[in-house]
Amino acid sequence: MTLTASASPAPPRSVPPPPVRRGPVRRAGRTFSPYAYIAPFFTLFAAFGLFPLLYTAYVSLYRVELQTPGTMEWRGLGNYTALFGDEYFWTALRNTFTIGVLSTVPQLVMALGLAHLLNYRMRGRTFLRTAVLLPYATSVAAATLVFAQLFGRDFGLVNHLLGLVGVGPVDWQNGTVASQIAVSTIVVWRWTGYNALIYLAGMQSIPNELYEAAAMDGASRWRQFFHVTLPGLRPTILFTVVVSTIGATQLFGEPLLLEGSVSGGISHQYQTLGLYLYEQGWGFFHLGRAAAIAWVMFLLIVALVGLNALIVRRRSRKEAGR
């Protein structure tokens, strides 16, 4: 009698689950959900950024008065031609450029040196990094009113200090160059610490190995600054130059509050484009011409930013071709 082993049953074959079929609503939700997340930003930008920009361009082609904003008379480019024929517009443009240079160049140079000092290990550097930002946090009105007292002709502290070294009193509010220096000083005081912290963040992103290699080659700290720090900060410097250029073009609060006049002094000696726009729109009630000034400022900012980008791109190409 022979015994045969019974064959073990084969394991059941795994059947793959049927594919999940998503409905059209669910597929549409997966497709458009990323756009829904960014929709609030674009909605706010379209309502408070794009629409005012386009509507300002539309208004600049009409004659619109503040007393009768509903009455619009077609002028085409008449507001622009009248603008370019106004000598005060060219005065405001020249003042904007001069004050921009007087405030931007010293501001960025001082911010670069201040950031270089704060980048070293020192006692209380956290407090110092916070303290340099205090002028930026100060109100524009409060800071300008204080500086207006400092630059007073008869009892100002600045003229008092100049008198100690034998310099006569300077009329900081009526002189052309003196008033522009006074306005630029306020801008430099407010924005130097802000730009210094931006430069400091850029310096801390530079690898320490580059400084160590430069030190091993015998480079002094000055050479390290010029050959390691500055090349590493080139994108950051470009950013601060662009932002400072835009801020200088839109300068308004400091020159307005220095003397409290929208004309920028008796002879418009420090009237900027921002003050000129305000004077035309809310002083003379010419909203159409004010809209034209706004668009000229916008195109000027675009041209300056494009010029900066072109200069940097050409310089980068030259260095890459070496």
mmCIF file of N, CA, C and O in Angstrom, residues 14-89:
data_model
loop_
_atom_site.group_PDB
_atom_site.id
_atom_site.type_symbol
_atom_site.label_atom_id
_atom_site.label_comp_id
_atom_site.label_asym_id
_atom_site.label_seq_id
_atom_site.Cartn_x
_atom_site.Cartn_y
_atom_site.Cartn_z
ATOM 1 N N SER A 14 -3.187 37.389 -6.819
ATOM 2 C CA SER A 14 -3.600 38.735 -6.397
ATOM 3 C C SER A 14 -4.168 39.488 -7.595
ATOM 4 O O SER A 14 -3.537 39.579 -8.644
ATOM 5 N N VAL A 15 -5.339 39.983 -7.402
ATOM 6 C CA VAL A 15 -6.013 40.724 -8.465
ATOM 7 C C VAL A 15 -5.815 42.222 -8.211
ATOM 8 O O VAL A 15 -6.133 42.713 -7.115
ATOM 9 N N PRO A 16 -5.238 42.955 -9.156
ATOM 10 C CA PRO A 16 -5.038 44.400 -8.927
ATOM 11 C C PRO A 16 -6.366 45.114 -8.779
ATOM 12 O O PRO A 16 -7.357 44.750 -9.405
ATOM 13 N N PRO A 17 -6.378 46.118 -7.899
ATOM 14 C CA PRO A 17 -7.646 46.853 -7.706
ATOM 15 C C PRO A 17 -8.009 47.589 -8.983
ATOM 16 O O PRO A 17 -7.158 47.990 -9.768
ATOM 17 N N PRO A 18 -9.254 47.735 -9.191
ATOM 18 C CA PRO A 18 -9.679 48.457 -10.399
ATOM 19 C C PRO A 18 -9.232 49.923 -10.327
ATOM 20 O O PRO A 18 -9.139 50.502 -9.246
ATOM 21 N N PRO A 19 -8.855 50.519 -11.437
ATOM 22 C CA PRO A 19 -8.410 51.923 -11.433
ATOM 23 C C PRO A 19 -9.510 52.854 -10.964
ATOM 24 O O PRO A 19 -10.685 52.654 -11.268
ATOM 25 N N VAL A 20 -9.032 53.816 -10.140
ATOM 26 C CA VAL A 20 -9.971 54.797 -9.609
ATOM 27 C C VAL A 20 -10.262 55.830 -10.697
ATOM 28 O O VAL A 20 -9.347 56.461 -11.223
ATOM 29 N N ARG A 21 -11.487 55.957 -10.988
ATOM 30 C CA ARG A 21 -11.894 56.911 -12.007
ATOM 31 C C ARG A 21 -12.395 58.187 -11.329
ATOM 32 O O ARG A 21 -13.344 58.164 -10.564
ATOM 33 N N ARG A 22 -11.653 59.221 -11.599
ATOM 34 C CA ARG A 22 -12.027 60.516 -11.018
ATOM 35 C C ARG A 22 -13.012 61.212 -11.938
ATOM 36 O O ARG A 22 -12.868 61.205 -13.149
ATOM 37 N N GLY A 23 -13.951 61.833 -11.318
ATOM 38 C CA GLY A 23 -14.931 62.565 -12.084
ATOM 39 C C GLY A 23 -14.364 63.854 -12.650
ATOM 40 O O GLY A 23 -13.264 64.298 -12.285
ATOM 41 N N PRO A 24 -15.098 64.453 -13.546
ATOM 42 C CA PRO A 24 -14.601 65.692 -14.156
ATOM 43 C C PRO A 24 -14.426 66.815 -13.144
ATOM 44 O O PRO A 24 -13.541 67.654 -13.278
ATOM 45 N N VAL A 25 -15.259 66.837 -12.107
ATOM 46 C CA VAL A 25 -15.132 67.896 -11.105
ATOM 47 C C VAL A 25 -13.840 67.755 -10.320
ATOM 48 O O VAL A 25 -13.119 68.729 -10.062
ATOM 49 N N ARG A 26 -13.513 66.494 -9.982
ATOM 50 C CA ARG A 26 -12.296 66.266 -9.213
ATOM 51 C C ARG A 26 -11.051 66.532 -10.055
ATOM 52 O O ARG A 26 -10.060 67.083 -9.569
ATOM 53 N N ARG A 27 -11.097 66.132 -11.312
ATOM 54 C CA ARG A 27 -9.960 66.412 -12.188
ATOM 55 C C ARG A 27 -9.771 67.913 -12.374
ATOM 56 O O ARG A 27 -8.654 68.424 -12.386
ATOM 57 N N ALA A 28 -10.853 68.630 -12.504
ATOM 58 C CA ALA A 28 -10.756 70.084 -12.645
ATOM 59 C C ALA A 28 -10.214 70.727 -11.364
ATOM 60 O O ALA A 28 -9.442 71.696 -11.418
ATOM 61 N N GLY A 29 -10.602 70.149 -10.207
ATOM 62 C CA GLY A 29 -10.089 70.678 -8.950
ATOM 63 C C GLY A 29 -8.594 70.493 -8.821
ATOM 64 O O GLY A 29 -7.881 71.389 -8.357
ATOM 65 N N ARG A 30 -8.082 69.328 -9.232
ATOM 66 C CA ARG A 30 -6.640 69.089 -9.170
ATOM 67 C C ARG A 30 -5.895 69.973 -10.161
ATOM 68 O O ARG A 30 -4.747 70.355 -9.922
ATOM 69 N N THR A 31 -6.534 70.309 -11.252
ATOM 70 C CA THR A 31 -5.862 71.126 -12.262
ATOM 71 C C THR A 31 -5.798 72.588 -11.855
ATOM 72 O O THR A 31 -4.757 73.252 -12.006
ATOM 73 N N PHE A 32 -6.880 73.103 -11.307
ATOM 74 C CA PHE A 32 -6.965 74.533 -11.041
ATOM 75 C C PHE A 32 -6.701 74.898 -9.576
ATOM 76 O O PHE A 32 -6.728 76.090 -9.247
ATOM 77 N N SER A 33 -6.468 73.925 -8.705
ATOM 78 C CA SER A 33 -6.219 74.261 -7.301
ATOM 79 C C SER A 33 -4.960 75.101 -7.103
ATOM 80 O O SER A 33 -4.965 76.025 -6.259
ATOM 81 N N PRO A 34 -3.843 74.867 -7.823
ATOM 82 C CA PRO A 34 -2.688 75.768 -7.632
ATOM 83 C C PRO A 34 -3.006 77.219 -7.973
ATOM 84 O O PRO A 34 -2.528 78.140 -7.309
ATOM 85 N N TYR A 35 -3.829 77.419 -9.006
ATOM 86 C CA TYR A 35 -4.181 78.782 -9.368
ATOM 87 C C TYR A 35 -5.085 79.422 -8.326
ATOM 88 O O TYR A 35 -5.072 80.651 -8.149
ATOM 89 N N ALA A 36 -5.872 78.609 -7.645
ATOM 90 C CA ALA A 36 -6.740 79.149 -6.611
ATOM 91 C C ALA A 36 -5.933 79.673 -5.426
ATOM 92 O O ALA A 36 -6.337 80.645 -4.774
ATOM 93 N N TYR A 37 -4.773 79.039 -5.158
ATOM 94 C CA TYR A 37 -3.947 79.482 -4.037
ATOM 95 C C TYR A 37 -3.325 80.855 -4.298
ATOM 96 O O TYR A 37 -3.146 81.651 -3.368
ATOM 97 N N ILE A 38 -2.960 81.124 -5.541
ATOM 98 C CA ILE A 38 -2.325 82.392 -5.848
ATOM 99 C C ILE A 38 -3.314 83.435 -6.354
ATOM 100 O O ILE A 38 -2.934 84.566 -6.637
ATOM 101 N N ALA A 39 -4.580 83.037 -6.479
ATOM 102 C CA ALA A 39 -5.591 83.975 -6.979
ATOM 103 C C ALA A 39 -5.761 85.202 -6.087
ATOM 104 O O ALA A 39 -5.948 86.307 -6.619
ATOM 105 N N PRO A 40 -5.712 85.105 -4.738
ATOM 106 C CA PRO A 40 -5.884 86.332 -3.934
ATOM 107 C C PRO A 40 -4.843 87.398 -4.235
ATOM 108 O O PRO A 40 -5.178 88.587 -4.304
ATOM 109 N N PHE A 41 -3.591 86.966 -4.436
ATOM 110 C CA PHE A 41 -2.563 87.967 -4.743
ATOM 111 C C PHE A 41 -2.851 88.672 -6.052
ATOM 112 O O PHE A 41 -2.796 89.910 -6.133
ATOM 113 N N PHE A 42 -3.142 87.906 -7.101
ATOM 114 C CA PHE A 42 -3.383 88.519 -8.400
ATOM 115 C C PHE A 42 -4.666 89.350 -8.394
ATOM 116 O O PHE A 42 -4.769 90.351 -9.108
ATOM 117 N N THR A 43 -5.631 88.955 -7.584
ATOM 118 C CA THR A 43 -6.855 89.750 -7.480
ATOM 119 C C THR A 43 -6.574 91.103 -6.843
ATOM 120 O O THR A 43 -7.014 92.152 -7.347
ATOM 121 N N LEU A 44 -5.819 91.094 -5.743
ATOM 122 C CA LEU A 44 -5.469 92.358 -5.093
ATOM 123 C C LEU A 44 -4.562 93.209 -5.978
ATOM 124 O O LEU A 44 -4.699 94.441 -6.025
ATOM 125 N N PHE A 45 -3.635 92.546 -6.678
ATOM 126 C CA PHE A 45 -2.748 93.296 -7.563
ATOM 127 C C PHE A 45 -3.527 93.938 -8.707
ATOM 128 O O PHE A 45 -3.265 95.088 -9.085
ATOM 129 N N ALA A 46 -4.477 93.197 -9.258
ATOM 130 C CA ALA A 46 -5.275 93.749 -10.357
ATOM 131 C C ALA A 46 -6.146 94.909 -9.875
ATOM 132 O O ALA A 46 -6.340 95.897 -10.598
ATOM 133 N N ALA A 47 -6.664 94.812 -8.639
ATOM 134 C CA ALA A 47 -7.566 95.846 -8.130
ATOM 135 C C ALA A 47 -6.820 97.092 -7.674
ATOM 136 O O ALA A 47 -7.284 98.217 -7.921
ATOM 137 N N PHE A 48 -5.674 96.909 -6.997
ATOM 138 C CA PHE A 48 -4.982 98.046 -6.402
ATOM 139 C C PHE A 48 -3.661 98.380 -7.078
ATOM 140 O O PHE A 48 -2.997 99.343 -6.668
ATOM 141 N N GLY A 49 -3.266 97.616 -8.069
ATOM 142 C CA GLY A 49 -2.027 97.900 -8.771
ATOM 143 C C GLY A 49 -2.207 98.118 -10.254
ATOM 144 O O GLY A 49 -1.899 99.186 -10.786
ATOM 145 N N LEU A 50 -2.732 97.114 -10.937
ATOM 146 C CA LEU A 50 -2.853 97.193 -12.393
ATOM 147 C C LEU A 50 -3.945 98.163 -12.824
ATOM 148 O O LEU A 50 -3.736 98.987 -13.726
ATOM 149 N N PHE A 51 -5.106 98.075 -12.191
ATOM 150 C CA PHE A 51 -6.207 98.972 -12.581
ATOM 151 C C PHE A 51 -5.877 100.442 -12.352
ATOM 152 O O PHE A 51 -6.107 101.270 -13.244
ATOM 153 N N PRO A 52 -5.335 100.845 -11.187
ATOM 154 C CA PRO A 52 -4.959 102.268 -11.050
ATOM 155 C C PRO A 52 -3.917 102.714 -12.068
ATOM 156 O O PRO A 52 -3.965 103.853 -12.549
ATOM 157 N N LEU A 53 -2.996 101.809 -12.403
ATOM 158 C CA LEU A 53 -1.973 102.172 -13.382
ATOM 159 C C LEU A 53 -2.590 102.434 -14.752
ATOM 160 O O LEU A 53 -2.302 103.456 -15.400
ATOM 161 N N LEU A 54 -3.445 101.543 -15.183
ATOM 162 C CA LEU A 54 -4.084 101.716 -16.491
ATOM 163 C C LEU A 54 -5.064 102.888 -16.487
ATOM 164 O O LEU A 54 -5.163 103.627 -17.480
ATOM 165 N N TYR A 55 -5.785 103.061 -15.389
ATOM 166 C CA TYR A 55 -6.736 104.172 -15.332
ATOM 167 C C TYR A 55 -6.014 105.520 -15.300
ATOM 168 O O TYR A 55 -6.509 106.507 -15.853
ATOM 169 N N THR A 56 -4.841 105.554 -14.663
ATOM 170 C CA THR A 56 -4.049 106.781 -14.675
ATOM 171 C C THR A 56 -3.599 107.120 -16.092
ATOM 172 O O THR A 56 -3.609 108.287 -16.499
ATOM 173 N N ALA A 57 -3.205 106.093 -16.853
ATOM 174 C CA ALA A 57 -2.846 106.331 -18.251
ATOM 175 C C ALA A 57 -4.050 106.846 -19.043
ATOM 176 O O ALA A 57 -3.912 107.714 -19.920
ATOM 177 N N TYR A 58 -5.225 106.327 -18.741
ATOM 178 C CA TYR A 58 -6.446 106.777 -19.420
ATOM 179 C C TYR A 58 -6.764 108.231 -19.070
ATOM 180 O O TYR A 58 -7.085 109.045 -19.951
ATOM 181 N N VAL A 59 -6.650 108.576 -17.797
ATOM 182 C CA VAL A 59 -6.957 109.944 -17.358
ATOM 183 C C VAL A 59 -5.939 110.932 -17.919
ATOM 184 O O VAL A 59 -6.274 112.091 -18.193
ATOM 185 N N SER A 60 -4.690 110.501 -18.118
ATOM 186 C CA SER A 60 -3.659 111.409 -18.612
ATOM 187 C C SER A 60 -3.936 111.892 -20.027
ATOM 188 O O SER A 60 -3.307 112.858 -20.482
ATOM 189 N N LEU A 61 -4.865 111.262 -20.727
ATOM 190 C CA LEU A 61 -5.214 111.671 -22.086
ATOM 191 C C LEU A 61 -6.397 112.642 -22.112
ATOM 192 O O LEU A 61 -6.835 113.038 -23.191
ATOM 193 N N TYR A 62 -6.890 113.006 -20.940
ATOM 194 C CA TYR A 62 -8.051 113.895 -20.855
ATOM 195 C C TYR A 62 -7.715 115.095 -19.979
ATOM 196 O O TYR A 62 -6.774 115.068 -19.177
ATOM 197 N N ARG A 63 -8.528 116.117 -20.144
ATOM 198 C CA ARG A 63 -8.475 117.260 -19.236
ATOM 199 C C ARG A 63 -9.507 117.036 -18.149
ATOM 200 O O ARG A 63 -10.713 117.064 -18.398
ATOM 201 N N VAL A 64 -9.026 116.830 -16.937
ATOM 202 C CA VAL A 64 -9.891 116.548 -15.797
ATOM 203 C C VAL A 64 -9.517 117.500 -14.673
ATOM 204 O O VAL A 64 -8.333 117.620 -14.323
ATOM 205 N N GLU A 65 -10.484 118.159 -14.116
ATOM 206 C CA GLU A 65 -10.271 119.077 -13.006
ATOM 207 C C GLU A 65 -10.811 118.451 -11.731
ATOM 208 O O GLU A 65 -11.786 117.695 -11.747
ATOM 209 N N LEU A 66 -10.175 118.782 -10.624
ATOM 210 C CA LEU A 66 -10.560 118.201 -9.347
ATOM 211 C C LEU A 66 -11.956 118.650 -8.930
ATOM 212 O O LEU A 66 -12.689 117.898 -8.282
ATOM 213 N N GLN A 67 -12.367 119.866 -9.305
ATOM 214 C CA GLN A 67 -13.694 120.351 -8.937
ATOM 215 C C GLN A 67 -14.790 119.610 -9.687
ATOM 216 O O GLN A 67 -15.885 119.427 -9.160
ATOM 217 N N THR A 68 -14.510 119.194 -10.914
ATOM 218 C CA THR A 68 -15.506 118.493 -11.742
ATOM 219 C C THR A 68 -14.888 117.215 -12.285
ATOM 220 O O THR A 68 -14.559 117.121 -13.482
ATOM 221 N N PRO A 69 -14.680 116.203 -11.440
ATOM 222 C CA PRO A 69 -14.010 114.982 -11.919
ATOM 223 C C PRO A 69 -14.837 114.202 -12.927
ATOM 224 O O PRO A 69 -14.294 113.386 -13.680
ATOM 225 N N GLY A 70 -16.142 114.416 -12.992
ATOM 226 C CA GLY A 70 -16.960 113.684 -13.947
ATOM 227 C C GLY A 70 -16.931 114.259 -15.348
ATOM 228 O O GLY A 70 -17.358 113.596 -16.295
ATOM 229 N N THR A 71 -16.410 115.475 -15.496
ATOM 230 C CA THR A 71 -16.315 116.109 -16.815
ATOM 231 C C THR A 71 -14.922 115.883 -17.370
ATOM 232 O O THR A 71 -13.925 116.352 -16.794
ATOM 233 N N MET A 72 -14.840 115.181 -18.488
ATOM 234 C CA MET A 72 -13.555 114.834 -19.088
ATOM 235 C C MET A 72 -13.538 115.319 -20.531
ATOM 236 O O MET A 72 -14.444 115.020 -21.310
ATOM 237 N N GLU A 73 -12.498 116.065 -20.866
ATOM 238 C CA GLU A 73 -12.330 116.607 -22.213
ATOM 239 C C GLU A 73 -11.104 115.972 -22.858
ATOM 240 O O GLU A 73 -10.001 116.017 -22.304
ATOM 241 N N TRP A 74 -11.287 115.376 -24.027
ATOM 242 C CA TRP A 74 -10.196 114.668 -24.705
ATOM 243 C C TRP A 74 -9.085 115.648 -25.101
ATOM 244 O O TRP A 74 -9.331 116.677 -25.718
ATOM 245 N N ARG A 75 -7.843 115.286 -24.719
ATOM 246 C CA ARG A 75 -6.700 116.108 -25.083
ATOM 247 C C ARG A 75 -5.622 115.314 -25.807
ATOM 248 O O ARG A 75 -4.671 115.893 -26.323
ATOM 249 N N GLY A 76 -5.728 114.012 -25.804
ATOM 250 C CA GLY A 76 -4.683 113.216 -26.430
ATOM 251 C C GLY A 76 -3.374 113.342 -25.661
ATOM 252 O O GLY A 76 -3.324 113.101 -24.460
ATOM 253 N N LEU A 77 -2.331 113.736 -26.378
ATOM 254 C CA LEU A 77 -1.027 113.936 -25.739
ATOM 255 C C LEU A 77 -0.830 115.377 -25.292
ATOM 256 O O LEU A 77 0.310 115.793 -25.033
ATOM 257 N N GLY A 78 -1.931 116.130 -25.214
ATOM 258 C CA GLY A 78 -1.824 117.535 -24.841
ATOM 259 C C GLY A 78 -1.256 117.742 -23.448
ATOM 260 O O GLY A 78 -0.484 118.689 -23.215
ATOM 261 N N ASN A 79 -1.610 116.871 -22.496
ATOM 262 C CA ASN A 79 -1.062 116.995 -21.148
ATOM 263 C C ASN A 79 0.443 116.769 -21.141
ATOM 264 O O ASN A 79 1.170 117.440 -20.391
ATOM 265 N N TYR A 80 0.915 115.858 -21.968
ATOM 266 C CA TYR A 80 2.352 115.573 -22.021
ATOM 267 C C TYR A 80 3.110 116.716 -22.682
ATOM 268 O O TYR A 80 4.201 117.092 -22.220
ATOM 269 N N THR A 81 2.574 117.251 -23.766
ATOM 270 C CA THR A 81 3.250 118.373 -24.415
ATOM 271 C C THR A 81 3.274 119.610 -23.530
ATOM 272 O O THR A 81 4.279 120.333 -23.474
ATOM 273 N N ALA A 82 2.167 119.863 -22.814
ATOM 274 C CA ALA A 82 2.157 120.980 -21.872
ATOM 275 C C ALA A 82 3.130 120.746 -20.727
ATOM 276 O O ALA A 82 3.755 121.689 -20.217
ATOM 277 N N LEU A 83 3.269 119.491 -20.343
ATOM 278 C CA LEU A 83 4.188 119.141 -19.262
ATOM 279 C C LEU A 83 5.634 119.399 -19.676
ATOM 280 O O LEU A 83 6.415 120.011 -18.938
ATOM 281 N N PHE A 84 5.995 118.945 -20.872
ATOM 282 C CA PHE A 84 7.371 119.120 -21.330
ATOM 283 C C PHE A 84 7.674 120.578 -21.666
ATOM 284 O O PHE A 84 8.841 120.948 -21.773
ATOM 285 N N GLY A 85 6.661 121.385 -21.852
ATOM 286 C CA GLY A 85 6.876 122.808 -22.087
ATOM 287 C C GLY A 85 6.893 123.639 -20.825
ATOM 288 O O GLY A 85 7.096 124.861 -20.901
ATOM 289 N N ASP A 86 6.700 123.003 -19.673
ATOM 290 C CA ASP A 86 6.689 123.716 -18.400
ATOM 291 C C ASP A 86 8.098 123.698 -17.813
ATOM 292 O O ASP A 86 8.672 122.630 -17.593
ATOM 293 N N GLU A 87 8.653 124.874 -17.528
ATOM 294 C CA GLU A 87 10.012 124.934 -16.997
ATOM 295 C C GLU A 87 10.108 124.346 -15.591
ATOM 296 O O GLU A 87 11.157 123.830 -15.192
ATOM 297 N N TYR A 88 8.999 124.400 -14.848
ATOM 298 C CA TYR A 88 9.033 123.856 -13.492
ATOM 299 C C TYR A 88 9.123 122.326 -13.508
ATOM 300 O O TYR A 88 9.607 121.719 -12.548
ATOM 301 N N PHE A 89 8.626 121.705 -14.578
ATOM 302 C CA PHE A 89 8.782 120.260 -14.692
ATOM 303 C C PHE A 89 10.253 119.897 -14.829
ATOM 304 O O PHE A 89 10.744 118.966 -14.170
#
